[in-house]
mmCIF file of C-alpha atoms in Angstrom:
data_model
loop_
_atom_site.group_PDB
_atom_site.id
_atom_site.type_symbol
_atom_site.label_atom_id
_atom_site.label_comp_id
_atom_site.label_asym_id
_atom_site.label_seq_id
_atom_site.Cartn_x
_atom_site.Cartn_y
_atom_site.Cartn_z
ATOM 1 C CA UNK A 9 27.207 -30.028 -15.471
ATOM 2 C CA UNK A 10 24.443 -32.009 -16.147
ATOM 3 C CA UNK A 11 24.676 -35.150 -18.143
ATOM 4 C CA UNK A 12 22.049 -34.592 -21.594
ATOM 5 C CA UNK A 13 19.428 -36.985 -21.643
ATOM 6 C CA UNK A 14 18.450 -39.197 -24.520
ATOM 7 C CA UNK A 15 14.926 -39.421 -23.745
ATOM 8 C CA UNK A 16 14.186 -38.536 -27.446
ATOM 9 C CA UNK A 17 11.666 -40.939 -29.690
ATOM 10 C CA UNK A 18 15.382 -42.947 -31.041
ATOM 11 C CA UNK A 19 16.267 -43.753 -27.331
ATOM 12 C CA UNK A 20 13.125 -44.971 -26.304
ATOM 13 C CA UNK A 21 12.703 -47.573 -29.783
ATOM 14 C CA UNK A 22 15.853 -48.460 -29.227
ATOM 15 C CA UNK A 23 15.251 -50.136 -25.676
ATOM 16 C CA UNK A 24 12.956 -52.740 -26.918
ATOM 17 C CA UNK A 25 13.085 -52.539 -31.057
ATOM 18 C CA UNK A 26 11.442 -56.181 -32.297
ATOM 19 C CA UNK A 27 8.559 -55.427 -29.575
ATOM 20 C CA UNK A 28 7.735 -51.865 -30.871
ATOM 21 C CA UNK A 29 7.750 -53.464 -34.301
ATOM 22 C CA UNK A 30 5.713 -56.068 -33.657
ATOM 23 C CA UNK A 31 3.139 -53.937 -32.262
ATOM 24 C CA UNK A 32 3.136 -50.783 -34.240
ATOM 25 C CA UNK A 33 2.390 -53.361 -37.590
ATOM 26 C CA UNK A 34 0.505 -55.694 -35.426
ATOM 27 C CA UNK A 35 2.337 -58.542 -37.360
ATOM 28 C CA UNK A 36 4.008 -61.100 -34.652
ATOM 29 C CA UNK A 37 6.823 -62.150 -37.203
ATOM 30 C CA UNK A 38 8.291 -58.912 -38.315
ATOM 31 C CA UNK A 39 11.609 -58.301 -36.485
ATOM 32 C CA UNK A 40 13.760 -55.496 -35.809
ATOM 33 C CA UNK A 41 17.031 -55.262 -37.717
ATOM 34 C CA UNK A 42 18.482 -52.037 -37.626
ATOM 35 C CA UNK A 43 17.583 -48.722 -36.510
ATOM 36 C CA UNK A 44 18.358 -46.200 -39.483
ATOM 37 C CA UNK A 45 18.996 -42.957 -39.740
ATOM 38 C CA UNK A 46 16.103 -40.141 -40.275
ATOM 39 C CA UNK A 47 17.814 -37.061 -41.285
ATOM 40 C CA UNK A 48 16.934 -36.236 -44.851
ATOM 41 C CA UNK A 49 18.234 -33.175 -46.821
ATOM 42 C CA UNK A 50 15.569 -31.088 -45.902
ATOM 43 C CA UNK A 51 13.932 -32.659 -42.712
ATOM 44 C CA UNK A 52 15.688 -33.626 -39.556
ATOM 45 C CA UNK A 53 13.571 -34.421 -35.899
ATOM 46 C CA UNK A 54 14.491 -35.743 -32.824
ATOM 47 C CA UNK A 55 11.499 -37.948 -32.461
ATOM 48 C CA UNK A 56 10.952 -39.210 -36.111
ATOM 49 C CA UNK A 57 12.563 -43.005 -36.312
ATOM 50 C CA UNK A 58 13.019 -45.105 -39.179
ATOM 51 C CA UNK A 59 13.380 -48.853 -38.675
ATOM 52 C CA UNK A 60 14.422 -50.903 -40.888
ATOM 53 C CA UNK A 61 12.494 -54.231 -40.570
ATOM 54 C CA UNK A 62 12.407 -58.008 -41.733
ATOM 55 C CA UNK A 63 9.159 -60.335 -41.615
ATOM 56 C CA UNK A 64 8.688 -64.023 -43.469
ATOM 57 C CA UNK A 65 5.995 -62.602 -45.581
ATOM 58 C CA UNK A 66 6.992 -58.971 -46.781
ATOM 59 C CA UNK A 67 10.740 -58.782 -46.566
ATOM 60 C CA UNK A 68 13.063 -56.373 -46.043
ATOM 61 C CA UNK A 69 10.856 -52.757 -45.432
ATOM 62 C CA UNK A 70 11.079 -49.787 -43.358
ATOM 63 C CA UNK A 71 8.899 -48.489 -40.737
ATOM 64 C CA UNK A 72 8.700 -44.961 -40.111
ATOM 65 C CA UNK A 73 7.642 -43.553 -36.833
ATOM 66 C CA UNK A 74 6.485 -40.144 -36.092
ATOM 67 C CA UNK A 75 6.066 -39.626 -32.624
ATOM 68 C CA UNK A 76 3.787 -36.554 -32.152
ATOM 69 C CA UNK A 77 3.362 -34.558 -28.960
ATOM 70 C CA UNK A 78 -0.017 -33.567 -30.790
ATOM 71 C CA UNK A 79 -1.549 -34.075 -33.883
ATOM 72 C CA UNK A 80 -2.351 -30.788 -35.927
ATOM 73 C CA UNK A 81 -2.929 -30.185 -39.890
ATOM 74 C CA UNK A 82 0.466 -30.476 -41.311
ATOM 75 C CA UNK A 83 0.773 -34.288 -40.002
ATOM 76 C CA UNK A 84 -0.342 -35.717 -43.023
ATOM 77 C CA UNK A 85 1.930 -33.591 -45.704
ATOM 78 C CA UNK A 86 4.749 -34.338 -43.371
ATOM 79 C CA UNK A 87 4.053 -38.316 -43.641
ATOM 80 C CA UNK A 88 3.503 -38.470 -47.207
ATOM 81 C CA UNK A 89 6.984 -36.601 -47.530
ATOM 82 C CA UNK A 90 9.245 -38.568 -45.100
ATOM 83 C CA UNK A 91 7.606 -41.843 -46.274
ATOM 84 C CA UNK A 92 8.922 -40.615 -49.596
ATOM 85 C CA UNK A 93 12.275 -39.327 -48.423
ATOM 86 C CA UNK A 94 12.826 -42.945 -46.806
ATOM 87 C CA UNK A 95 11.837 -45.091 -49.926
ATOM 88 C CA UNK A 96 14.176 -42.593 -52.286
ATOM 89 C CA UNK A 97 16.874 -42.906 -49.595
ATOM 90 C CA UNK A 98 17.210 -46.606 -48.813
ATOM 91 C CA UNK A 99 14.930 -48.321 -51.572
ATOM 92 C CA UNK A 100 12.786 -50.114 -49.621
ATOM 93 C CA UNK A 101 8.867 -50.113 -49.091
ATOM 94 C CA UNK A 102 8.122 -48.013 -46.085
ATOM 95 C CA UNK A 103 4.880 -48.710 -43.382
ATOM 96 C CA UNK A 104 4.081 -44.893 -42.144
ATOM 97 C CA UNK A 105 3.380 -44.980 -38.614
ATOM 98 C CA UNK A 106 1.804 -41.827 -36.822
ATOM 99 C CA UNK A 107 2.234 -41.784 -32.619
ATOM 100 C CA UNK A 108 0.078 -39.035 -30.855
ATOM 101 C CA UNK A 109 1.078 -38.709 -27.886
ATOM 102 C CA UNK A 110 -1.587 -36.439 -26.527
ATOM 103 C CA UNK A 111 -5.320 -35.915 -27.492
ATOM 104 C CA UNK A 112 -6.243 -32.549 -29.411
ATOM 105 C CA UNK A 113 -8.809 -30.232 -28.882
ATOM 106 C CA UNK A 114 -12.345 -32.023 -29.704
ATOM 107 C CA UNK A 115 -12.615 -29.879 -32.844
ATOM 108 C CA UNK A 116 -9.421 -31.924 -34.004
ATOM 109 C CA UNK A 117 -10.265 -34.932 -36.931
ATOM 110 C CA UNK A 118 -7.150 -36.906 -37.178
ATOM 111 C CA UNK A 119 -6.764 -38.464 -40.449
ATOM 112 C CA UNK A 120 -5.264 -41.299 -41.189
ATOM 113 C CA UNK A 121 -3.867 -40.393 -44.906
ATOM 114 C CA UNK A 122 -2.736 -37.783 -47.336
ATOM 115 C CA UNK A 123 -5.178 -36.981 -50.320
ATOM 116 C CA UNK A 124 -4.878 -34.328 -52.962
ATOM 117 C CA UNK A 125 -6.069 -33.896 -56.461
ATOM 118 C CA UNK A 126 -4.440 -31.245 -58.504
ATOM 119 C CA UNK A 127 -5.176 -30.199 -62.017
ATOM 120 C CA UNK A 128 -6.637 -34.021 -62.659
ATOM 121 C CA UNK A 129 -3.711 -35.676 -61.016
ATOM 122 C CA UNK A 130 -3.831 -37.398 -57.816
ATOM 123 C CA UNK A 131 -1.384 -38.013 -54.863
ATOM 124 C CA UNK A 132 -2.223 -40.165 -51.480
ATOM 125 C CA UNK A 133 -0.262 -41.813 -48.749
ATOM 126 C CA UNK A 134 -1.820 -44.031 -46.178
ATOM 127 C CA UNK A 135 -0.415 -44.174 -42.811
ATOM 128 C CA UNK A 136 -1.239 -46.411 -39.556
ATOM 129 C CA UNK A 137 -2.412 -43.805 -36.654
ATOM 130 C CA UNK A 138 -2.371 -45.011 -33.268
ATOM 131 C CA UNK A 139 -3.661 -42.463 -30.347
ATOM 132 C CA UNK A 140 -1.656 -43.508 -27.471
ATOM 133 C CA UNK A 141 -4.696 -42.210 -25.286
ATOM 134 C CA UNK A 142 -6.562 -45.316 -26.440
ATOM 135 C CA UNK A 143 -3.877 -47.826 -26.150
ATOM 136 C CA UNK A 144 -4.809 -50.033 -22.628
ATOM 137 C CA UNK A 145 -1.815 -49.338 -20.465
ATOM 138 C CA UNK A 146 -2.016 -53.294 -19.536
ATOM 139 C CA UNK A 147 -0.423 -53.877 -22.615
ATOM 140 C CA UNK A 148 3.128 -52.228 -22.093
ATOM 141 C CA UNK A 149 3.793 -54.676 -19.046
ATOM 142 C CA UNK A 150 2.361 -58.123 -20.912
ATOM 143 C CA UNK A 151 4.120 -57.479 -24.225
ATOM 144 C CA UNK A 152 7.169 -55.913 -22.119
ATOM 145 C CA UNK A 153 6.704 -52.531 -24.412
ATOM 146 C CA UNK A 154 9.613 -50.586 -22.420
ATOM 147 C CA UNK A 155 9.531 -47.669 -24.863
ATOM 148 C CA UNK A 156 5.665 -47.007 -23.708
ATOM 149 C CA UNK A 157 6.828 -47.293 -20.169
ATOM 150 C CA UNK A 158 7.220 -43.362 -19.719
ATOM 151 C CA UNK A 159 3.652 -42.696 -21.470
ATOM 152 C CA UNK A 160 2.072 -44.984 -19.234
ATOM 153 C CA UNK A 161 0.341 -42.177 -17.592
ATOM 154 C CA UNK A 162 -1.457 -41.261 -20.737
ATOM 155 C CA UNK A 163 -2.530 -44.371 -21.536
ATOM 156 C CA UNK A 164 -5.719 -45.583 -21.593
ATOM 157 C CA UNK A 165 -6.735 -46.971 -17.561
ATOM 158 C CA UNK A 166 -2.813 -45.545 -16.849
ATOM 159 C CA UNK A 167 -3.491 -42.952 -14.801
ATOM 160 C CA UNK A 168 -4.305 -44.359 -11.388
ATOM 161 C CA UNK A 169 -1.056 -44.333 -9.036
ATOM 162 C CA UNK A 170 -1.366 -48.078 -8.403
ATOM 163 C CA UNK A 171 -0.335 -48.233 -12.660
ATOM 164 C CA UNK A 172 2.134 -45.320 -12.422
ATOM 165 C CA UNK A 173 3.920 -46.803 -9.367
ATOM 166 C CA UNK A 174 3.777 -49.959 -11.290
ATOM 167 C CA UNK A 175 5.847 -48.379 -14.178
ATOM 168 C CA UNK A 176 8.241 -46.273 -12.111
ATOM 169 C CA UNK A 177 9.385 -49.484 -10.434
ATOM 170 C CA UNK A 178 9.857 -51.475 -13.477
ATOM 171 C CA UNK A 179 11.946 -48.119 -14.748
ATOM 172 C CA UNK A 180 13.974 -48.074 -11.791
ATOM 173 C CA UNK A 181 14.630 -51.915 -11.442
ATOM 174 C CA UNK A 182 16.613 -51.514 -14.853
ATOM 175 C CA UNK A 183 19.678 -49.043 -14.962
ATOM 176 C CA UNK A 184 19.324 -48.703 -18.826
ATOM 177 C CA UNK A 185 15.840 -47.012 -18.017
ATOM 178 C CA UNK A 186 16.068 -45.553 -15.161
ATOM 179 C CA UNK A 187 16.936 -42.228 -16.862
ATOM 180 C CA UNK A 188 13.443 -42.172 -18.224
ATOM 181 C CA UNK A 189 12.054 -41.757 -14.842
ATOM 182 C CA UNK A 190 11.985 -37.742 -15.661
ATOM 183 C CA UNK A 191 9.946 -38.641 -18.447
ATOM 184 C CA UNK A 192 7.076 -40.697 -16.927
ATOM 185 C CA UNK A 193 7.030 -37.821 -14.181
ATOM 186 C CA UNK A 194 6.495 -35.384 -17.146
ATOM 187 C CA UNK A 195 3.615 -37.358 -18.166
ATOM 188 C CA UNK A 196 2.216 -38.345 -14.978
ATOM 189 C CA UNK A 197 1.668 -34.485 -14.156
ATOM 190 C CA UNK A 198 -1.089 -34.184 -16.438
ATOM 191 C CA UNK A 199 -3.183 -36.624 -14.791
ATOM 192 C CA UNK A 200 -1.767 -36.526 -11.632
ATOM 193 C CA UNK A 201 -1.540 -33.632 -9.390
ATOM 194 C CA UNK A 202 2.035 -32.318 -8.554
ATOM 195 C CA UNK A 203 2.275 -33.148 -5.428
ATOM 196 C CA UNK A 204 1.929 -36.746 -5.773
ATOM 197 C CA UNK A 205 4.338 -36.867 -9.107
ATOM 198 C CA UNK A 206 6.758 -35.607 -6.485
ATOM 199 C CA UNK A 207 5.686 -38.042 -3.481
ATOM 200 C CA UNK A 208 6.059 -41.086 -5.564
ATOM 201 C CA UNK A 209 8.994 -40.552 -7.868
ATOM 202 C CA UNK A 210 12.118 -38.170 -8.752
ATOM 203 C CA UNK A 211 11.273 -35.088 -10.571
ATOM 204 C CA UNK A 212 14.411 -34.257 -12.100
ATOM 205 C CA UNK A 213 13.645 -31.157 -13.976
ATOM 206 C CA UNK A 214 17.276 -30.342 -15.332
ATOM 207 C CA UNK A 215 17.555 -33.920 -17.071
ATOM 208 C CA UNK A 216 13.712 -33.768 -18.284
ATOM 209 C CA UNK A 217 14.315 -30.714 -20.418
ATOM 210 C CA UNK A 218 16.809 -32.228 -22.225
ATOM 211 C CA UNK A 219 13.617 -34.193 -24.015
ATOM 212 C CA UNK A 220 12.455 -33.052 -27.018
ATOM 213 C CA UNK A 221 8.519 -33.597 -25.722
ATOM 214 C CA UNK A 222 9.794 -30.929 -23.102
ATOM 215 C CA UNK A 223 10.703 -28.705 -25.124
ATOM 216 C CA UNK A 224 7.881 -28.929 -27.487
ATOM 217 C CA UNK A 225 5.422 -28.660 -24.782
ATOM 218 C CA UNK A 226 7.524 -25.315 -23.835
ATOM 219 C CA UNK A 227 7.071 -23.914 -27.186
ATOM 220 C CA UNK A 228 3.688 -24.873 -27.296
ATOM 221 C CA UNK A 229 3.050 -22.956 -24.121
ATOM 222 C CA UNK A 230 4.999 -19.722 -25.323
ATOM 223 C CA UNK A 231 2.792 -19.901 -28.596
ATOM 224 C CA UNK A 232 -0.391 -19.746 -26.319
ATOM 225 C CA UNK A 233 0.880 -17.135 -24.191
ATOM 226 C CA UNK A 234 1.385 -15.471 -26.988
ATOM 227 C CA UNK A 235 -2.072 -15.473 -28.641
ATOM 228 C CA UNK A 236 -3.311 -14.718 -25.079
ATOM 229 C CA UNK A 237 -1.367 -11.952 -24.643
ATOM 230 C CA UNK A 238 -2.427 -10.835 -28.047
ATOM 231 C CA UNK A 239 -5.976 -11.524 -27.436
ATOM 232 C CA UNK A 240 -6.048 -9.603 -23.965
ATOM 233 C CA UNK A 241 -3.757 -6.675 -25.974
ATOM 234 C CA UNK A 242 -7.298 -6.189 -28.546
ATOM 235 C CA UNK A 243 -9.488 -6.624 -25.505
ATOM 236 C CA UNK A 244 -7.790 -3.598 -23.392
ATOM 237 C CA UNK A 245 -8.067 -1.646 -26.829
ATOM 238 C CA UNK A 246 -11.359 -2.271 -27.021
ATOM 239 C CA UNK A 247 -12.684 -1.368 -23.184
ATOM 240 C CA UNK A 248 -10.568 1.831 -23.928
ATOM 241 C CA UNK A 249 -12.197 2.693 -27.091
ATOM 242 C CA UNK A 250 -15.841 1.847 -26.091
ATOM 243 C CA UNK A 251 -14.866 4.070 -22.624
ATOM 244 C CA UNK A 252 -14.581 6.744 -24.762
ATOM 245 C CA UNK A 253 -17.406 6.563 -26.098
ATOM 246 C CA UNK A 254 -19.309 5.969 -23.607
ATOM 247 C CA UNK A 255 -18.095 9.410 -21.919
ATOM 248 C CA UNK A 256 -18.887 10.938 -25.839
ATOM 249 C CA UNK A 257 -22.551 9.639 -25.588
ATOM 250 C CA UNK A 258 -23.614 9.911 -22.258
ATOM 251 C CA UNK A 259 -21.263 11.993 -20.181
ATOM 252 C CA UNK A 260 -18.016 11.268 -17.598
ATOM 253 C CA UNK A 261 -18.819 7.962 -15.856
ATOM 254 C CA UNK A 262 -18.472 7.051 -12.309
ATOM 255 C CA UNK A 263 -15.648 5.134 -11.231
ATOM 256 C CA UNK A 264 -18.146 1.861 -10.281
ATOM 257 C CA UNK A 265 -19.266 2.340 -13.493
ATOM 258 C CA UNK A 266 -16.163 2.360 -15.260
ATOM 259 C CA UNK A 267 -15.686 -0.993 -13.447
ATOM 260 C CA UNK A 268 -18.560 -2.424 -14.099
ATOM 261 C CA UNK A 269 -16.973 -1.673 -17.779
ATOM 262 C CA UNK A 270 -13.898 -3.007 -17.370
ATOM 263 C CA UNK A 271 -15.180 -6.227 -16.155
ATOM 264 C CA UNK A 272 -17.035 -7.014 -19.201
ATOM 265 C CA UNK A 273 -15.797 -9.944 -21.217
ATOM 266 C CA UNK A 274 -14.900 -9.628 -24.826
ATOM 267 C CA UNK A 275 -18.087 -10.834 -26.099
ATOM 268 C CA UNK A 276 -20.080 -8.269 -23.964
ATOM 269 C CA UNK A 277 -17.626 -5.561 -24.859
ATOM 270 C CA UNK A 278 -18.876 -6.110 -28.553
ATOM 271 C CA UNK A 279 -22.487 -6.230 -27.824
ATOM 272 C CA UNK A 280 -21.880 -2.689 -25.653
ATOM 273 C CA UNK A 281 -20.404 -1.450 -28.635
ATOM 274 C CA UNK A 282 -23.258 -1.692 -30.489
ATOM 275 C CA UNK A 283 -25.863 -0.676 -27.861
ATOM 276 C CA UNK A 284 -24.248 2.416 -26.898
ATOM 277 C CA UNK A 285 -25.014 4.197 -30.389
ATOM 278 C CA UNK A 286 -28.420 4.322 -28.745
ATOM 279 C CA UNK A 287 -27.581 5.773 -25.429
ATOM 280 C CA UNK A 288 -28.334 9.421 -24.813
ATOM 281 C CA UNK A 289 -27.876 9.199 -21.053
ATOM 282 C CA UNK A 290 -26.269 7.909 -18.390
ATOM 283 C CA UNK A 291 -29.672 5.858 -17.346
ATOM 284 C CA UNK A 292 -29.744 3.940 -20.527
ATOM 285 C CA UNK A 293 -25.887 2.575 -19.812
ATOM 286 C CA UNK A 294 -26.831 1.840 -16.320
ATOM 287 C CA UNK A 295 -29.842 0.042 -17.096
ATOM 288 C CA UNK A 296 -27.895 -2.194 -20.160
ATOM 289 C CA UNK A 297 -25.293 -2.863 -17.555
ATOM 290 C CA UNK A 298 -27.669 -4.286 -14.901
ATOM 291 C CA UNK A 299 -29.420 -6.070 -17.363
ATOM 292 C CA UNK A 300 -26.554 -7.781 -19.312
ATOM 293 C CA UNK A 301 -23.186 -7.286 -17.009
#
């Protein structure tokens, strides 16, 4: 049986917790004391952790880290209620910290607070947002930021081999991290090809999808599938449809010309649709296909 990995957000934090402190607040005194527990009575993820955290200046406070996979809409709802849950839970101020992990789709804003205004009354939670995408990958080997060391593909000048090779060894020269190996493979396929994940390191697929990134990247994927396959489902109803018509309008149509029809992309499809209610013969369809197919 295979051993489950604890490649979750907890394990990684937990290598290294006064240097992931230290440089999610940017504040070179605050120190690590204790990692908490995040489960709440209504909320409960494998990669939100809740530090709690001591520094000179501001005390005793929590810092609450959300690693995300990828940012999408409900980010900022989510932070204003788990910084909320935290403060009610432990009664201490809480510093909201937002990971992404992986860059959206350029349509994608990612704010950096919560803001509502509701029959006069106003709500809003601030929270620090750092895209790991723009964090320089230099930076996990000078401020020895171990729980980075998997992401170091994604990082910002981390994709070249020379950088991945450089974080693979550092992985596998400690036995505590060595199980992470999986991990930076995981992340080193989307900027490397395949075949060169697998030249220079382990790809140990039956420990990697033990990780909750895994298995969020697996349910992204089936969600996509599924709009595709919903998407293609309306597309084959429409050629159908707009075949019938076709043979309605202008009479039975050859079988090249029923190709020429099924090879029309959704967009033409609709723009046939339209142009056929003009058709009286089989010229006219010809012609608009030569023209616009």
């Amino acid at each position: 049986m295979v051993k489950k990995a604890d490649i979750g957000g907890k394990r990684l934090i937990s290598l290294a917790p006064t240097a992931w402190v230290q440089w999610v607040t940017q504040q070179p005194d605050v120190i690590a004391q204790e990692i908490l527990g995040s489960d709440f009575q209504w909320v409960s993820r494998e990669n939100d952790v809740l530090v709690k955290a001591y520094s000179p200046t501001q005390g005793e406070f929590l810092i609450l880290n959300e690693l995300q996979l990828r940012y999408n809409d409900k980010l900022p709802v989510r932070m204003r209620a788990y910084a909320a849950l935290a403060e009610e839970k432990y009664s201490l101020p809480t510093y909201p910290v937002l990971i992404n992990i992986l860059p959206p789709a350029s349509t994608v804003t990612i704010l950096d607070r919560y803001e509502a205004n509701f029959m006069g009354l106003q709500s809003r939670q601030d929270y620090q947002v750092i895209n790991l995408w723009e964090v320089e990958a230099a930076i996990v080997f000078e401020q020895s930021l171990n729980a980075l060391l998997p992401f170091v593909p994604v990082l910002k000048n981390g994709g070249e081999t020379t950088v991945v090779q450089r974080a693979l060894n550092q992985l596998r020269g400690d036995q505590q991290l060595v199980e992470l190996e999986s991990l930076l493979a995981f992340f080193a396929s989307f900027v490397l090809g395949s075949e060169i994940v697998r030249q220079i390191m382990r790809w140990d697929m039956a420990v990697l999808r033990e990780s909750p990134w895994y298995q969020e990247i697996l349910r992204e994927g089936e969600r996509l599938g599924e709009q595709r396959g919903k998407q293609e489902g309306r597309q084959e109803e429409g050629r159908s449809l707009i075949l019938k018509q076709l043979a309605r309008r202008v009479g039975a149509l050859s079988p090249e010309t029923t190709a020429q029809v099924e090879a029309l992309s959704i967009e033409q499809l609709e723009e046939l649709g339209e142009a056929l209610l003009d058709f009286t013969q089989i010229e006219e369809l010809t012609a608009w296909l030569d023209q616009n197919a």
